[in-house]
Amino acid sequence: LIRGAWGRSLLELVERIGKERVFVPYKAVCAADFVASWKFYDTFATRDAEGYSIGVPLFPWFTAEGEAVTRNDVLAGKDAVRVKSCWGGMVAFDGRYFQGGNTLEAEGISAGQHAESQNSSKEKGKKVDGVGIPELPLRFRSEAEPFWDSSECCLIHSDIISLPSFPPLASSSTLAPKKEDEYDTGIYMNPYVRTAYSASAHRHIWLAKRFERLFSPLQRMLNYFARMPRFNYRRAEKEGQLVQDKLWISVHSNMTEEQSIAL
């Protein structure tokens, strides 16, 4: 694999992660994957920095909805594009989120305290799937409620974002102070590291990159006519917030509303 195109992309992603100017501190970094040399693939698991789904899968892939933070990052040529969720064929995580015995920086929450929080919720009979402080070490999981789509690719990023950052691995004396940025979740996509689902598509990516910026006005117009991004009524919800939701009960279930909620 290392000798092939996929392996070269992997090595490039790892190399870029090591550059302090881009990924200190980072929580996760994704590549960008393509089903054709010009067509972005991972529309399901990708969410921009404001939580919007992706647009028509032509460069720059994201929509101009809201502040268009992620779209503008791509157009600015950044190699650390701010997103809330991504996959892109390859993801490099800060491995400390998946290891026990670590202590988080901002609130001093240890893995033991995470477990204690989860256990206390279970003892009280509360449902803990996706609710409360995620337990360390993190694990890929599913979710019955459609908060971040019921996809392990999205949920793992949601869990990581909800946790404080670990201390930087590099010496603090070598790091520039990080500016406060409400759209910087610590999750990034690197559009310079690209994967593909066939050798042919990967072989022609270099050619598509030469002309892809010409797609930008066309993609924005197509987003308008395609009514993208797709409406997500839970996009702006936050944990602990009281919301109204619809509960669909089949007439064939013979269950009351209370019984359906209990499930």
XYZ file of C-alpha atoms in Angstrom:
263
model
C 0.000 0.000 0.000
C 2.793 2.428 0.864
C 4.240 2.002 -2.621
C 0.930 2.805 -4.333
C -1.010 6.042 -4.769
C -2.985 5.471 -1.553
C 0.251 5.028 0.377
C 1.742 8.233 -1.007
C -1.369 10.141 0.093
C -1.067 8.593 3.554
C 2.562 9.631 3.918
C 1.731 13.140 2.725
C -1.100 13.432 5.258
C 1.168 12.290 8.093
C 3.867 14.735 6.989
C 1.455 17.665 6.943
C 0.113 16.778 10.391
C 3.611 17.296 11.738
C 3.726 20.914 10.605
C 3.098 23.034 13.692
C 1.853 25.955 11.626
C -1.196 23.944 10.596
C -2.172 21.302 13.104
C -1.246 22.417 16.613
C -3.412 21.611 18.331
C -5.594 19.420 16.137
C -8.142 16.775 17.051
C -8.615 15.116 13.662
C -7.433 15.697 10.097
C -9.095 14.233 6.997
C -8.034 13.805 3.414
C -10.413 14.585 0.526
C -11.665 11.644 -1.516
C -12.982 11.497 -5.062
C -15.114 9.058 -7.016
C -13.895 10.734 -10.215
C -10.941 13.056 -10.696
C -13.283 16.073 -10.521
C -16.136 14.776 -8.319
C -15.956 14.844 -4.517
C -17.221 11.619 -2.967
C -17.735 11.848 0.794
C -20.941 13.883 0.914
C -22.502 11.736 3.650
C -20.021 12.250 6.492
C -18.815 15.774 5.671
C -20.220 18.825 7.479
C -18.819 22.318 7.167
C -17.707 24.458 10.111
C -21.284 25.641 10.682
C -22.805 22.166 10.473
C -24.228 22.446 6.950
C -24.092 19.469 4.621
C -22.000 19.627 1.490
C -23.173 21.175 -1.775
C -22.962 19.897 -5.346
C -19.751 17.793 -5.311
C -17.745 20.089 -7.594
C -14.946 22.366 -6.399
C -15.080 24.021 -3.873
C -17.576 21.347 -2.703
C -19.108 23.385 0.136
C -21.963 25.880 -0.046
C -22.079 29.616 0.653
C -24.741 29.160 3.340
C -24.278 31.120 6.572
C -20.834 32.692 6.844
C -19.436 30.291 4.214
C -16.425 29.706 6.474
C -15.439 26.328 5.052
C -16.042 27.287 1.427
C -13.883 30.392 1.871
C -11.117 28.312 3.470
C -11.039 26.082 0.383
C -11.036 29.047 -2.004
C -8.240 30.658 0.034
C -6.070 27.599 -0.611
C -5.728 26.625 3.049
C -4.395 23.199 3.942
C -6.360 23.201 7.216
C -9.973 23.713 6.161
C -12.237 24.086 9.199
C -15.067 21.532 9.347
C -17.230 19.819 11.953
C -17.107 16.359 10.435
C -15.230 14.645 7.620
C -13.803 11.319 6.513
C -12.265 11.639 3.069
C -10.952 8.101 2.758
C -8.338 8.738 5.482
C -8.498 10.359 8.908
C -5.678 10.976 11.375
C -6.922 11.435 14.945
C -5.174 12.634 18.063
C -4.756 9.128 19.453
C -5.039 10.237 23.070
C -8.830 10.371 22.726
C -8.802 6.614 22.133
C -6.493 5.754 25.037
C -7.393 5.314 28.685
C -5.650 7.075 31.557
C -5.361 10.487 29.879
C -6.315 13.781 31.502
C -7.920 16.526 29.458
C -6.492 20.024 29.658
C -9.332 22.516 29.807
C -11.452 21.058 32.576
C -9.090 18.463 34.021
C -11.532 15.660 33.221
C -9.844 12.293 33.591
C -10.855 9.010 32.028
C -11.970 7.822 35.467
C -14.279 10.799 35.882
C -15.768 10.096 32.464
C -16.532 6.531 33.473
C -17.973 7.704 36.800
C -20.265 10.139 34.976
C -21.476 7.401 32.653
C -22.036 4.926 35.496
C -23.991 7.429 37.582
C -26.266 8.107 34.615
C -26.876 4.398 34.149
C -27.663 3.930 37.837
C -30.336 6.620 37.600
C -31.897 4.814 34.672
C -31.082 7.547 32.170
C -30.317 6.831 28.564
C -26.644 7.631 28.009
C -26.274 6.984 24.273
C -24.736 10.190 22.977
C -25.828 12.174 26.048
C -23.541 13.740 28.636
C -19.758 13.662 28.698
C -18.426 11.006 26.293
C -16.510 8.276 28.052
C -12.766 7.951 27.539
C -11.387 6.105 25.735
C -13.705 7.027 22.862
C -15.175 4.326 20.653
C -16.969 4.390 17.328
C -20.695 4.046 17.969
C -24.171 4.412 16.518
C -27.018 6.637 17.687
C -30.769 6.167 17.474
C -31.447 9.912 17.557
C -30.534 11.870 14.381
C -28.415 14.545 16.074
C -25.376 14.205 13.808
C -26.822 11.597 11.465
C -26.662 8.050 12.730
C -23.214 7.491 11.278
C -20.143 6.434 13.207
C -18.117 8.715 10.902
C -20.010 11.803 12.108
C -20.553 10.767 15.724
C -16.872 10.237 16.518
C -16.160 13.843 15.506
C -19.137 15.038 17.555
C -17.768 13.243 20.625
C -14.283 14.674 20.113
C -15.593 18.229 19.620
C -17.547 17.978 22.886
C -14.327 17.278 24.808
C -11.595 19.756 25.786
C -8.288 19.725 23.933
C -5.268 17.801 25.140
C -2.065 19.751 25.802
C -0.016 20.268 22.599
C 2.591 17.599 22.001
C 5.138 20.206 20.922
C 6.930 22.485 23.350
C 4.753 25.464 24.260
C 7.668 27.814 23.611
C 7.607 26.937 19.911
C 3.871 27.512 19.462
C 2.237 30.756 18.442
C -0.775 31.675 20.610
C -3.982 30.406 19.043
C -6.650 33.006 18.325
C -10.188 32.431 19.521
C -12.272 31.167 16.619
C -15.854 30.017 17.105
C -15.660 27.990 13.890
C -12.422 26.175 14.725
C -13.468 22.832 16.199
C -10.035 21.239 15.923
C -11.344 19.118 13.025
C -9.780 19.892 9.647
C -9.866 18.706 6.063
C -6.739 18.949 3.936
C -7.762 19.338 0.267
C -4.147 18.916 -0.857
C -4.180 15.292 0.307
C -6.531 13.428 -2.011
C -7.629 9.835 -2.256
C -9.738 8.136 -4.919
C -11.794 4.993 -5.366
C -9.972 3.835 -8.470
C -6.458 4.056 -9.824
C -7.795 5.796 -12.922
C -9.520 8.541 -10.916
C -6.425 9.115 -8.777
C -4.186 9.216 -11.837
C -6.161 12.130 -13.327
C -6.634 14.218 -10.173
C -3.623 16.369 -11.059
C -5.331 17.358 -14.316
C -8.647 18.206 -12.632
C -6.809 20.367 -10.070
C -5.478 22.591 -12.858
C -8.987 23.624 -13.885
C -11.140 23.065 -10.791
C -11.217 26.702 -9.657
C -13.198 27.448 -12.808
C -16.006 25.326 -11.336
C -16.558 27.689 -8.381
C -19.201 30.047 -9.900
C -20.914 27.115 -11.636
C -21.020 25.117 -8.399
C -22.510 28.050 -6.493
C -25.257 28.429 -9.102
C -25.979 24.687 -9.087
C -26.234 24.765 -5.282
C -28.996 27.350 -5.606
C -31.040 25.375 -8.123
C -30.437 22.088 -6.282
C -31.510 23.753 -2.997
C -28.330 22.749 -1.249
C -27.339 22.393 1.509
C -30.120 20.031 2.537
C -32.274 21.331 5.370
C -31.352 19.851 8.756
C -33.724 20.983 11.489
C -31.332 19.770 14.194
C -28.212 21.469 12.840
C -28.072 24.237 15.453
C -29.248 22.202 18.442
C -26.954 21.917 21.441
C -26.828 19.356 24.206
C -29.094 20.242 27.123
C -31.275 22.529 25.017
C -35.051 21.984 25.170
C -36.384 21.243 21.693
C -39.609 20.189 20.057
C -39.514 16.991 18.070
C -41.931 14.847 16.086
C -42.593 11.267 17.076
C -44.000 8.989 14.399
C -46.047 6.096 15.752
C -47.193 3.374 13.400
C -50.906 2.603 13.544
C -49.911 -1.060 13.445
C -47.684 -0.842 16.536
C -50.597 -0.800 19.012
C -48.454 1.389 21.285
C -49.391 4.519 23.184
C -47.334 7.712 22.977
C -45.799 7.006 26.394
C -44.769 3.504 25.329
C -43.149 4.815 22.137
C -41.176 7.468 24.035
C -39.971 4.848 26.528
C -38.375 2.916 23.685
